[in-house]
PDB file of C-alpha atoms and ligand atoms in Angstrom:
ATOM      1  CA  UNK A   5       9.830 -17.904   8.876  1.00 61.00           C
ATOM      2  CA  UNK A   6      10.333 -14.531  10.149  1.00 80.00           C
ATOM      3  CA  UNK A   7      10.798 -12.391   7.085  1.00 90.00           C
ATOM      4  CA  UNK A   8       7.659 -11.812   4.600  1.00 91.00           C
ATOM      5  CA  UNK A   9       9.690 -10.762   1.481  1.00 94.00           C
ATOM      6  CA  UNK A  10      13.334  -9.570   0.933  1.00 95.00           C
ATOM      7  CA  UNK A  11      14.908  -7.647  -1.782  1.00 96.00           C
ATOM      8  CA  UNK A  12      18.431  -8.082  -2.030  1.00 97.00           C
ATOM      9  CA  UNK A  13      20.746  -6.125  -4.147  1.00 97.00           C
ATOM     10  CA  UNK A  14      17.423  -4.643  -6.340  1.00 97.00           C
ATOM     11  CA  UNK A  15      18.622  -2.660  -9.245  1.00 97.00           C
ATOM     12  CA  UNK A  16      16.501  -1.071 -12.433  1.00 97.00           C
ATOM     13  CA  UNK A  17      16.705   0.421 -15.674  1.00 96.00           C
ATOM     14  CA  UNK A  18      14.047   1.125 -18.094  1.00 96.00           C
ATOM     15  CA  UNK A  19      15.342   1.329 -21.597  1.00 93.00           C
ATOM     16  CA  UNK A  20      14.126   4.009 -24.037  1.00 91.00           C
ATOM     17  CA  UNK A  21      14.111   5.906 -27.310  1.00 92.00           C
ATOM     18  CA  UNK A  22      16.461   8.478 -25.339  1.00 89.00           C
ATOM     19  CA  UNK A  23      18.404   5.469 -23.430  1.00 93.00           C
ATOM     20  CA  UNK A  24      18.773   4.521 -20.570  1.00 93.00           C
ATOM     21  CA  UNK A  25      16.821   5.428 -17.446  1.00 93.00           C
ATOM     22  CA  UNK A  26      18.205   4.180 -14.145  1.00 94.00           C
ATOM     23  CA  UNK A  27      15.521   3.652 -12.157  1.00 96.00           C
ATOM     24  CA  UNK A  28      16.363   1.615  -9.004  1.00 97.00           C
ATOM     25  CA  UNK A  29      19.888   1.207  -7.198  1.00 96.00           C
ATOM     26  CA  UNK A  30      21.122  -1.268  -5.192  1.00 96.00           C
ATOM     27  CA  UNK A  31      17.442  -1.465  -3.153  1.00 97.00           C
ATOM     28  CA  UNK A  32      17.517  -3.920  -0.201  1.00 96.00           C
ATOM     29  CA  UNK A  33      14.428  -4.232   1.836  1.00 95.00           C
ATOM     30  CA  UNK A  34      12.944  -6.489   4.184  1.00 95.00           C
ATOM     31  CA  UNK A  35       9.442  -6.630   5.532  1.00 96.00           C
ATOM     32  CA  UNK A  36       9.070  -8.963   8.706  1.00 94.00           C
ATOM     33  CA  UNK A  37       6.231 -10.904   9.544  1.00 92.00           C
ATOM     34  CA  UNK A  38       3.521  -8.698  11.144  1.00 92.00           C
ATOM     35  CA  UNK A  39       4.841  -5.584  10.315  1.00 95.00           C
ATOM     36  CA  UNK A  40       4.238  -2.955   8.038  1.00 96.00           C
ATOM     37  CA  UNK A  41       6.652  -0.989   5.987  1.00 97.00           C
ATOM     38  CA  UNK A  42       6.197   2.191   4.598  1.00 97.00           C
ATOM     39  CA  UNK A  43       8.374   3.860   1.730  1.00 97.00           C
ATOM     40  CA  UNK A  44       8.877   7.325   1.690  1.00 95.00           C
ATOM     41  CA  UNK A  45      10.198   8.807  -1.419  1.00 91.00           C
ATOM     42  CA  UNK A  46      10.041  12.270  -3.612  1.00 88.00           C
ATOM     43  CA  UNK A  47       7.629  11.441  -7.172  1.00 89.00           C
ATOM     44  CA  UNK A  48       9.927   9.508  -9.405  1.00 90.00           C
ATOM     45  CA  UNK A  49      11.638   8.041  -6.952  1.00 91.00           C
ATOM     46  CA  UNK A  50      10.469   4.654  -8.077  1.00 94.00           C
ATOM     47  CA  UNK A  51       8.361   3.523  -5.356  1.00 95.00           C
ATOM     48  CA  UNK A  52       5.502   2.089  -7.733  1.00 94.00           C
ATOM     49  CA  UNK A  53       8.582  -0.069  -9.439  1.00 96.00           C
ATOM     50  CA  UNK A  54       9.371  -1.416  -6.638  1.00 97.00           C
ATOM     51  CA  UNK A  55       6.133  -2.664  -5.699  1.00 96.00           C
ATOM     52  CA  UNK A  56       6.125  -4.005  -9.518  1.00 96.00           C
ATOM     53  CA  UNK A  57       8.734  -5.722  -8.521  1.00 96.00           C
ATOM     54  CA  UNK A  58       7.685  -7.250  -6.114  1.00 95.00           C
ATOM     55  CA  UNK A  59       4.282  -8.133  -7.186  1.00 93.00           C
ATOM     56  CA  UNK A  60       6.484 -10.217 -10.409  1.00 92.00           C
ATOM     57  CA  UNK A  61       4.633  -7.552 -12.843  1.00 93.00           C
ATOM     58  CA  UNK A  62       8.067  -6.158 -13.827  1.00 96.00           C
ATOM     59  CA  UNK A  63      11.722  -7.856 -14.077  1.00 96.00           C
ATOM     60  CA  UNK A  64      14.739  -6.446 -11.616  1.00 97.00           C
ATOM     61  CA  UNK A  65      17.434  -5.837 -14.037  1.00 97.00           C
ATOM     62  CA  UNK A  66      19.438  -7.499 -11.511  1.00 97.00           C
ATOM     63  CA  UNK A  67      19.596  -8.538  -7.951  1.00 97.00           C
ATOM     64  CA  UNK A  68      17.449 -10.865  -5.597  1.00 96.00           C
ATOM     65  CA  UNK A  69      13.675 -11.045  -4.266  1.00 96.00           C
ATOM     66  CA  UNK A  70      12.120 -14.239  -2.170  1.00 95.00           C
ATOM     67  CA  UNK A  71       8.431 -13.748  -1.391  1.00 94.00           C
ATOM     68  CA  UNK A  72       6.665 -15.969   1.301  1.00 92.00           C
ATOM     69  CA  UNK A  73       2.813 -15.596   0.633  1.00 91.00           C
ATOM     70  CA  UNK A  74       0.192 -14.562  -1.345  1.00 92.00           C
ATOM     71  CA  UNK A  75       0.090 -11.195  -2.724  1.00 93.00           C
ATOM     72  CA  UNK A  76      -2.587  -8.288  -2.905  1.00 92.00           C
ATOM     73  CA  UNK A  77      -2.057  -5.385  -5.026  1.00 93.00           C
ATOM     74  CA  UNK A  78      -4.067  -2.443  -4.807  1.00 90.00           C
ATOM     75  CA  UNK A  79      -2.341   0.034  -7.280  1.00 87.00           C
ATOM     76  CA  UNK A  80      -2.106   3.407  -7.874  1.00 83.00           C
ATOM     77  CA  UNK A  81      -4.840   3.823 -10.337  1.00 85.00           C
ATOM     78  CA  UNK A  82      -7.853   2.319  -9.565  1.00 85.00           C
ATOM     79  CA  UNK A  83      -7.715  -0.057 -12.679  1.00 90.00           C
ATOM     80  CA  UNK A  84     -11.482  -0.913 -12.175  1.00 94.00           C
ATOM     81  CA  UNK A  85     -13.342  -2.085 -14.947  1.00 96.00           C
ATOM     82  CA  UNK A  86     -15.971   0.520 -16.455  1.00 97.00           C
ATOM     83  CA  UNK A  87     -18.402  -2.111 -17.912  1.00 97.00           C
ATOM     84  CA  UNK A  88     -18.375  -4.152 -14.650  1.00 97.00           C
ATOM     85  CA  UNK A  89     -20.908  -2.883 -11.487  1.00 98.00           C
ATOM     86  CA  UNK A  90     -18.889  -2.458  -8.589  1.00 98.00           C
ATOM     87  CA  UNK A  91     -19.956  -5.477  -7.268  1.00 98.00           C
ATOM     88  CA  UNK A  92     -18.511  -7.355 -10.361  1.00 97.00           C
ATOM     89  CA  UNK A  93     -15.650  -5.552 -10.177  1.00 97.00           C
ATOM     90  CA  UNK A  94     -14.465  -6.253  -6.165  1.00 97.00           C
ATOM     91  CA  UNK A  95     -15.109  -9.881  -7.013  1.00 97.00           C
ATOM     92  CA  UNK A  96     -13.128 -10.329 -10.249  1.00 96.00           C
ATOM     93  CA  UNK A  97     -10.068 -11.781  -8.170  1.00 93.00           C
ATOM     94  CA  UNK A  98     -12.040 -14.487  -6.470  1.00 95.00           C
ATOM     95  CA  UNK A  99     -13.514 -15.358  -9.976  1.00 95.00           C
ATOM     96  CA  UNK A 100     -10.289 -15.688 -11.282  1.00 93.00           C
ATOM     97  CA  UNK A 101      -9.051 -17.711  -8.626  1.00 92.00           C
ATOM     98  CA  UNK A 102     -12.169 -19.764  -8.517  1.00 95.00           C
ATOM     99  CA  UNK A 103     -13.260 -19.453  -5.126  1.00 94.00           C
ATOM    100  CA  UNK A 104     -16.441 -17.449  -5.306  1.00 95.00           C
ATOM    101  CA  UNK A 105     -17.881 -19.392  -2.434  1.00 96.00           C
ATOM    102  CA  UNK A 106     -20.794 -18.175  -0.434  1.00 97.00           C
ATOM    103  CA  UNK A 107     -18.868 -17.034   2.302  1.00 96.00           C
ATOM    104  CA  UNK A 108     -16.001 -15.056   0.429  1.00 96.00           C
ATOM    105  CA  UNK A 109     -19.248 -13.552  -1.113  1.00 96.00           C
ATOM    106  CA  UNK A 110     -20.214 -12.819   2.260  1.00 96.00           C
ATOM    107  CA  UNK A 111     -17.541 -11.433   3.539  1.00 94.00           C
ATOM    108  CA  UNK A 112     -17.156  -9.048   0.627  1.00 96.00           C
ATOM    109  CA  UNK A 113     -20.424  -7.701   0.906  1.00 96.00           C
ATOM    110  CA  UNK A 114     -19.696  -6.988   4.715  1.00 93.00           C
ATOM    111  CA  UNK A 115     -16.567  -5.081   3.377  1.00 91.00           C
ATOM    112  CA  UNK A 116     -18.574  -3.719   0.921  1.00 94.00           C
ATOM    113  CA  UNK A 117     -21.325  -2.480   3.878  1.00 93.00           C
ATOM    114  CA  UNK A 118     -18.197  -1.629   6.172  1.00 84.00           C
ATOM    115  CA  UNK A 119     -17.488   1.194   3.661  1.00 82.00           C
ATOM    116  CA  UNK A 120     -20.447   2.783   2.446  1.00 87.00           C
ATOM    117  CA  UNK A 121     -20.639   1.230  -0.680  1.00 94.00           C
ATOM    118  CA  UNK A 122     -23.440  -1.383  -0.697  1.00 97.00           C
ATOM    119  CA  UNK A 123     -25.643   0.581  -2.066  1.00 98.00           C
ATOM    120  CA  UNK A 124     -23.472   1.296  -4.573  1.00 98.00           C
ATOM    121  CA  UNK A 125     -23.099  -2.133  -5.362  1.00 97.00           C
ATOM    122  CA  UNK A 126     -24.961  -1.755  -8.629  1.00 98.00           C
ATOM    123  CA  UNK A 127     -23.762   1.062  -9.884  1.00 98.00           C
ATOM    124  CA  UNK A 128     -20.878   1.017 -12.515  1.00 98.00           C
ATOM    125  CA  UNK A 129     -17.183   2.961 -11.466  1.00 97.00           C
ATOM    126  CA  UNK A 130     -17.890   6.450 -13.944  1.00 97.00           C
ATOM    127  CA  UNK A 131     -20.787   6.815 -11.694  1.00 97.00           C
ATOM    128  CA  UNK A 132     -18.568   7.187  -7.862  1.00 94.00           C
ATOM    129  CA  UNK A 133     -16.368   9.679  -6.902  1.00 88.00           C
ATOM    130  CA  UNK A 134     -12.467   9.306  -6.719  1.00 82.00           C
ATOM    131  CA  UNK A 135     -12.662   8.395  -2.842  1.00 81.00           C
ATOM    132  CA  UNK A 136     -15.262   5.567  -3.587  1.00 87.00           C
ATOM    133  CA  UNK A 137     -13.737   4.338  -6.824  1.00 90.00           C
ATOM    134  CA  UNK A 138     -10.537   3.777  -4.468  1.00 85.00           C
ATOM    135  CA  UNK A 139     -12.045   2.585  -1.322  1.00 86.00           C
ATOM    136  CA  UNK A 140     -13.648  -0.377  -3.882  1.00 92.00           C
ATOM    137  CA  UNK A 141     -10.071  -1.035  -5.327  1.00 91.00           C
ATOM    138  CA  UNK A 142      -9.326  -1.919  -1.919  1.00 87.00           C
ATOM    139  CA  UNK A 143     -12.112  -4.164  -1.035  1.00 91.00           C
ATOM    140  CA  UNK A 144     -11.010  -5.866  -4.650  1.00 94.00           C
ATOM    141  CA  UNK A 145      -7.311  -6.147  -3.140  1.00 92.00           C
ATOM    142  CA  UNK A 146      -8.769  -7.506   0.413  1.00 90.00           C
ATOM    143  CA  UNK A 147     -11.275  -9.633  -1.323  1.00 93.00           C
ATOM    144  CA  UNK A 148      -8.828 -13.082  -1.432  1.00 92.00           C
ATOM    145  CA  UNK A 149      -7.805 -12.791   1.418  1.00 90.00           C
ATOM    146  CA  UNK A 150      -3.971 -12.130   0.660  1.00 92.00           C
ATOM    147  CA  UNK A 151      -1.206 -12.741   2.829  1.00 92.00           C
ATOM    148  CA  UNK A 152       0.680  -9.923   2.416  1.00 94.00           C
ATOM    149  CA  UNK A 153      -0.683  -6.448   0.478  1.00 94.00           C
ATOM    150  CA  UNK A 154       1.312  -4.034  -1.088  1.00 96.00           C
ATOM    151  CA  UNK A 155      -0.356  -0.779  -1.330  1.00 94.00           C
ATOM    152  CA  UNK A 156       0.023   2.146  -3.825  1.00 94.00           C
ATOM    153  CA  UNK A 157      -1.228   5.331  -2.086  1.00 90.00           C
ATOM    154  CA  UNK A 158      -4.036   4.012  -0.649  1.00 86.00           C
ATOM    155  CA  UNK A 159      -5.300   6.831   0.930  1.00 84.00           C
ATOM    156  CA  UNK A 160      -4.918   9.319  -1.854  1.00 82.00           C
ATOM    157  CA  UNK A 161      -7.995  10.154  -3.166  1.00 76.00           C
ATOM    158  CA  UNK A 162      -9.399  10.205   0.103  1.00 79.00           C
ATOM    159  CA  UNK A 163     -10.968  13.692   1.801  1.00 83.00           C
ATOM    160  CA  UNK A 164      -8.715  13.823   5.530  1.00 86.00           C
ATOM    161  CA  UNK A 165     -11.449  13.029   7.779  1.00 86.00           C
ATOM    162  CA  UNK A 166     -12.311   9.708   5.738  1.00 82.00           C
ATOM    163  CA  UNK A 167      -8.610   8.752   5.288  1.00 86.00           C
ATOM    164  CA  UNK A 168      -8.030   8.882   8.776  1.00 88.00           C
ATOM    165  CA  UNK A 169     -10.691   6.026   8.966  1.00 84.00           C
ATOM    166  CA  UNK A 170      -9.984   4.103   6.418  1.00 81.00           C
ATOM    167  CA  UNK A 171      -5.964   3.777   7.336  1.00 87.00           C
ATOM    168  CA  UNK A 172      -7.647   3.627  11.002  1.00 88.00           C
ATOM    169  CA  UNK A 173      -9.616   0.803   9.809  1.00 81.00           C
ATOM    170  CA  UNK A 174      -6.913  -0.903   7.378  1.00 84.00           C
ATOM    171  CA  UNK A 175      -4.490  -0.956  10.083  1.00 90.00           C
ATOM    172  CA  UNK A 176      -6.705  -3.091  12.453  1.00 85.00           C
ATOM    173  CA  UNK A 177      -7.392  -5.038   9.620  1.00 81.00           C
ATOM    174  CA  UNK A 178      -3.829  -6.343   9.522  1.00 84.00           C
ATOM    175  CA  UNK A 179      -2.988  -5.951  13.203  1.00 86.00           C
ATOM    176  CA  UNK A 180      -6.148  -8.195  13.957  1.00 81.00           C
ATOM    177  CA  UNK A 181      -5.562 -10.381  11.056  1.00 78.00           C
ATOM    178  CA  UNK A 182      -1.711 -10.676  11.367  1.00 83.00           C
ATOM    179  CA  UNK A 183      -1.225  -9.765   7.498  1.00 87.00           C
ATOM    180  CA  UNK A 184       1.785  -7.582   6.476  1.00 94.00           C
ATOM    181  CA  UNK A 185       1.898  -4.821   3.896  1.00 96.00           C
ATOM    182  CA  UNK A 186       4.166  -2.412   2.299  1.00 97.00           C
ATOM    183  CA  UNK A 187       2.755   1.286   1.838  1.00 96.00           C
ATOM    184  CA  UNK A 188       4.072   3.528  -0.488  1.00 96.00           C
ATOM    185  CA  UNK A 189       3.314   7.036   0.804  1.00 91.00           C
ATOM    186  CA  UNK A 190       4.177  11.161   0.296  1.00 85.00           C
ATOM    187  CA  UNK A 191       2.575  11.387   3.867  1.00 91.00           C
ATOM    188  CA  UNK A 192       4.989  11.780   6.665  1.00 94.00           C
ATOM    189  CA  UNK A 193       2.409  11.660   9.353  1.00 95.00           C
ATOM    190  CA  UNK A 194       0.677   9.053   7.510  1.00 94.00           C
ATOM    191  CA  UNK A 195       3.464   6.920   7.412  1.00 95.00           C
ATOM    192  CA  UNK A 196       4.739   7.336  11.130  1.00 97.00           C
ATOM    193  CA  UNK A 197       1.137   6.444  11.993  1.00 97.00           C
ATOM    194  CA  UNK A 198       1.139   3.383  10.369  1.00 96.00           C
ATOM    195  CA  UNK A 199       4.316   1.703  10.501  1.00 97.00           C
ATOM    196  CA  UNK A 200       6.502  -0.444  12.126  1.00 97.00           C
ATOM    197  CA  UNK A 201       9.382   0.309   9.928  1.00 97.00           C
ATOM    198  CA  UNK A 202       9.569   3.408   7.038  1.00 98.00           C
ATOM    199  CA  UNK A 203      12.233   3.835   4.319  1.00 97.00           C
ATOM    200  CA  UNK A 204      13.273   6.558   2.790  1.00 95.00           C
ATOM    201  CA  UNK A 205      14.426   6.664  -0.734  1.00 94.00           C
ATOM    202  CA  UNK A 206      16.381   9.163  -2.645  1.00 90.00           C
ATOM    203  CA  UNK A 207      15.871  10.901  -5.805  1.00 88.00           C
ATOM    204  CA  UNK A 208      16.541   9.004  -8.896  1.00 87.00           C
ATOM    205  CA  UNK A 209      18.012   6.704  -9.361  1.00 89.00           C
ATOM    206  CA  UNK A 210      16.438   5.635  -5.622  1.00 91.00           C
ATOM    207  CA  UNK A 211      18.568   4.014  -3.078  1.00 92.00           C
ATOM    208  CA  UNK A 212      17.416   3.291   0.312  1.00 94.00           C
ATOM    209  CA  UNK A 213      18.194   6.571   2.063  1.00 92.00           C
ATOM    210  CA  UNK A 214      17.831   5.731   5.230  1.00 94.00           C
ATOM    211  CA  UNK A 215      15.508   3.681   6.898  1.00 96.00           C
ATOM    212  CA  UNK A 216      13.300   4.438  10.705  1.00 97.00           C
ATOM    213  CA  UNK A 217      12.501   1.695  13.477  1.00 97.00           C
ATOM    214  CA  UNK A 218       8.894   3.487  14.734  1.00 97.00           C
ATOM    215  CA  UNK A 219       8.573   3.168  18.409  1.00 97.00           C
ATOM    216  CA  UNK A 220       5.901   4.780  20.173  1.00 97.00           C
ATOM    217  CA  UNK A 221       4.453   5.115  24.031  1.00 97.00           C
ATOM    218  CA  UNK A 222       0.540   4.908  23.375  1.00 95.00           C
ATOM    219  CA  UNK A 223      -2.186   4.439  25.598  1.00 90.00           C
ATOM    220  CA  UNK A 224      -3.712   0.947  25.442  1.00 91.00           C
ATOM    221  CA  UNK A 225      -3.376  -0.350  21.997  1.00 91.00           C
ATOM    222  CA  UNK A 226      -1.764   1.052  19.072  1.00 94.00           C
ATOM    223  CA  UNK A 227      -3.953   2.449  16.254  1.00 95.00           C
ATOM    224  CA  UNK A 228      -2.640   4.989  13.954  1.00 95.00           C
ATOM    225  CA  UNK A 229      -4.888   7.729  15.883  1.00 93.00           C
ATOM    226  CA  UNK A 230      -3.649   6.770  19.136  1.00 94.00           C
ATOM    227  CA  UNK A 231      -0.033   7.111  17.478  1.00 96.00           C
ATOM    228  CA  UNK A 232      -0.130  10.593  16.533  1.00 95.00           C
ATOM    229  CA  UNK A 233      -0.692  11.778  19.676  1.00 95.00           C
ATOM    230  CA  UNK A 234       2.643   9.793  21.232  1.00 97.00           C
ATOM    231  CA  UNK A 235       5.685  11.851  22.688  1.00 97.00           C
ATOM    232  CA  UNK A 236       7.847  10.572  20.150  1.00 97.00           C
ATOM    233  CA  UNK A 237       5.628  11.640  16.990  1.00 97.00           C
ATOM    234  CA  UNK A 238       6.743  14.917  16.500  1.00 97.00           C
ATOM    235  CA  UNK A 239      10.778  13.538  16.692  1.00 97.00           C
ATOM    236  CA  UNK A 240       9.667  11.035  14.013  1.00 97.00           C
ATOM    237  CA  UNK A 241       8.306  13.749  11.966  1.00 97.00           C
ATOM    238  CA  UNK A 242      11.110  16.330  12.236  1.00 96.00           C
ATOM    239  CA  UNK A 243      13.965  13.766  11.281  1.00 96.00           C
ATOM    240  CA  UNK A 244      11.714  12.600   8.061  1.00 96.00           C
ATOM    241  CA  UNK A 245      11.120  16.399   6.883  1.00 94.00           C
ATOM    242  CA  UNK A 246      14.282  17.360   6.972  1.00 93.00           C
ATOM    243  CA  UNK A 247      15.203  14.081   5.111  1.00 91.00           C
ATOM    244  CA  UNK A 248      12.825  14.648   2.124  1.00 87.00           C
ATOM    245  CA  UNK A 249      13.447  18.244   2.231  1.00 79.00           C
ATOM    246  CA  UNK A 250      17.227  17.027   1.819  1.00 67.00           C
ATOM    247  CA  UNK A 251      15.987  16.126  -1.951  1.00 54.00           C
ATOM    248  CA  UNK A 252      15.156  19.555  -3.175  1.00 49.00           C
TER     249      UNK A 252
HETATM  250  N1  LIG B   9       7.861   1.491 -18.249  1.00 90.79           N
HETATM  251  C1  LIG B   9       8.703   2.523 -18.061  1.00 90.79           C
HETATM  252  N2  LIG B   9       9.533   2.941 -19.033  1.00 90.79           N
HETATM  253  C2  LIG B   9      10.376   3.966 -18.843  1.00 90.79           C
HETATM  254  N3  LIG B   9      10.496   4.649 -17.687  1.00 90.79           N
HETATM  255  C3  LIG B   9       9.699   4.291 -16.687  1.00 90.79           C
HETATM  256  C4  LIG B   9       8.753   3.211 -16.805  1.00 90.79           C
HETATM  257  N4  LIG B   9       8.090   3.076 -15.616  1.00 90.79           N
HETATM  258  C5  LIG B   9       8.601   4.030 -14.807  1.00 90.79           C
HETATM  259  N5  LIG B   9       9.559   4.751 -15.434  1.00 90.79           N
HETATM  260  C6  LIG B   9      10.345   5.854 -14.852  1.00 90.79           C
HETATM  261  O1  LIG B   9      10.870   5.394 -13.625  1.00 90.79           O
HETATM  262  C7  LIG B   9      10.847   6.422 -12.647  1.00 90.79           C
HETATM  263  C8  LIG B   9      10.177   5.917 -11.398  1.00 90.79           C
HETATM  264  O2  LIG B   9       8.797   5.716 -11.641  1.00 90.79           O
HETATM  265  P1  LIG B   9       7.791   5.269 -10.488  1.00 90.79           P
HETATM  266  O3  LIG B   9       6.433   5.271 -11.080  1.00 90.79           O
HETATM  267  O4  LIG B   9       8.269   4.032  -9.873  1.00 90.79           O
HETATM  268  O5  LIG B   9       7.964   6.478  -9.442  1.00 90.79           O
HETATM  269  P2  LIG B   9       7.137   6.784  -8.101  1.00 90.79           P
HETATM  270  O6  LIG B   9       8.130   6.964  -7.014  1.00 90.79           O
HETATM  271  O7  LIG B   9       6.085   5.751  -7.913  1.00 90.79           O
HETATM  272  O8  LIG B   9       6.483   8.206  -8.444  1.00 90.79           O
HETATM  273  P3  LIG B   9       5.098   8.850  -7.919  1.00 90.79           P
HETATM  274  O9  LIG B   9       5.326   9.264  -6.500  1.00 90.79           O
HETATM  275  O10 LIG B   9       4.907  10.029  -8.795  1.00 90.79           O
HETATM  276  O11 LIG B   9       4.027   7.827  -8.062  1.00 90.79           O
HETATM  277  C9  LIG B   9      10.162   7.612 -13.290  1.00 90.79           C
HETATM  278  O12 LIG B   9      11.146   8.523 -13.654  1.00 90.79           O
HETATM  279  C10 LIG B   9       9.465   7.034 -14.495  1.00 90.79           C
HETATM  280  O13 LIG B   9       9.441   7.962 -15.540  1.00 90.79           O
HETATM  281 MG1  LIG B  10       4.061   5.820  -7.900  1.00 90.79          MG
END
């Protein structure tokens, strides 16, 4: 098994009181085991439909997908649950799935310790800021342990020192761990730091634009810190600008 999930032939169209919106075109995407993908795309594109797609929340009007693994799905909104503590709230997936075992328990209060929201643990979501409402979304989405995590603008809400961090610290997570993920980004230098493989989309109705093999000469081990300061960065950078300044 070499490929993680495929989309073959993806096409989508929302039907409403004014017709029809065609969403999607002919998407075809693959994410390979131990990589990570990013999509690039203007707002509107359709980037959070694709990851609907893939998670099985939404229908392709047509076309193909195959998915080998369990999924995570930490979406653009928070979605956390107001009358739930935080702590009730990162461990609603494991209650679902019946596995709140002592040491998934454990591990998500390490996760929870990792970032900065023990002590928060108690609390309920209205009472954290945007940052911490989505840094406990994640620990939700990396809570059982998925196989594969799709990820809506993680980093969004985040202030720039912290979301250097966290993608610092998300990206060893699924190096070390050997997980895959798709990342749905507006960050060029986000993305280049993070993946193995970015596609661009185009306006609406999307199509795969183009799409970037990310190659980079780093000292030692590649992090996404260590990859912004590689040679090739900057080339990365200039060719993906110009591409989603192509949409205007
Ligand atoms: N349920 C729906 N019914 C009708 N139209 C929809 C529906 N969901 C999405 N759309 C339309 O599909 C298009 C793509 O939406 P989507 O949320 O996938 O874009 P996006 O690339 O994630 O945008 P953003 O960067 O702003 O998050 C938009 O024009 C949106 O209005
Ligand atoms: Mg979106």
């Amino acid at each position: 098994m070499t490929n993680r999930m495929t989309l073959k032939h993806v096409c989508k169209s929302f039907y409403t009181d004014e017709g029809e919106v065609n969403v999607l075109n002919d998407i075809n995407l693959t994410l390979k085991k131990g990589e990570i993908l990013v999509i690039l795309g203007p707002s509107g594109s359709g980037k959070s439909t694709i990851l609907n797609i893939l998670s099985k929340l939404l229908a392709p009007t047509s076309g193909e997908i195959q998915i080998n693994g369990q999924i995570g799905y930490m979406f653009q909104h928070d979605h956390l649950l107001e009358w739930r503590t935080i702590m009730a709230n990162v461990l609603i997936g494991l209650e679902i799935q019946k596995k709140l075992t002592q040491e998934n328990k454990d591990r998500v209060a390490q996760l929870l310790q990792t970032y900065g929201l023990w002590e928060f643990r108690n609390s309920f979501p209205r009472q954290l800021s945007g940052g911490m409402r989505q840094r406990a979304a994640l620990i939700r989405t990396l809570a059982t342990s998925p196989d594969i995590l799709l990820l809506d603008e993680p980093f969004s809400a985040l202030d720039y020192q912290t979301r250097l961090m966290v993608s610092d610290d998300i990206y060893q997570i699924l190096k070390k761990e050997n997980k895959e993920a798709i990342l749905v980004s507006h960050d060029i230098s986000e993305a280049i730091s993070m993946a193995d493989e970015i596609c661009v989309l185009s306006k609406r109705p999307a199509t795969i634009k183009s799409s970037h093999r990310i190659t980079l000469t780093v000292e030692g081990e590649r992090t996404p810190l260590s990859s912004r300061k590689a040679p090739e960065f900057k080339d990365y950078f200039d060719i993906l600008w110009k591409e989603l300044e192509c949409h205007a």
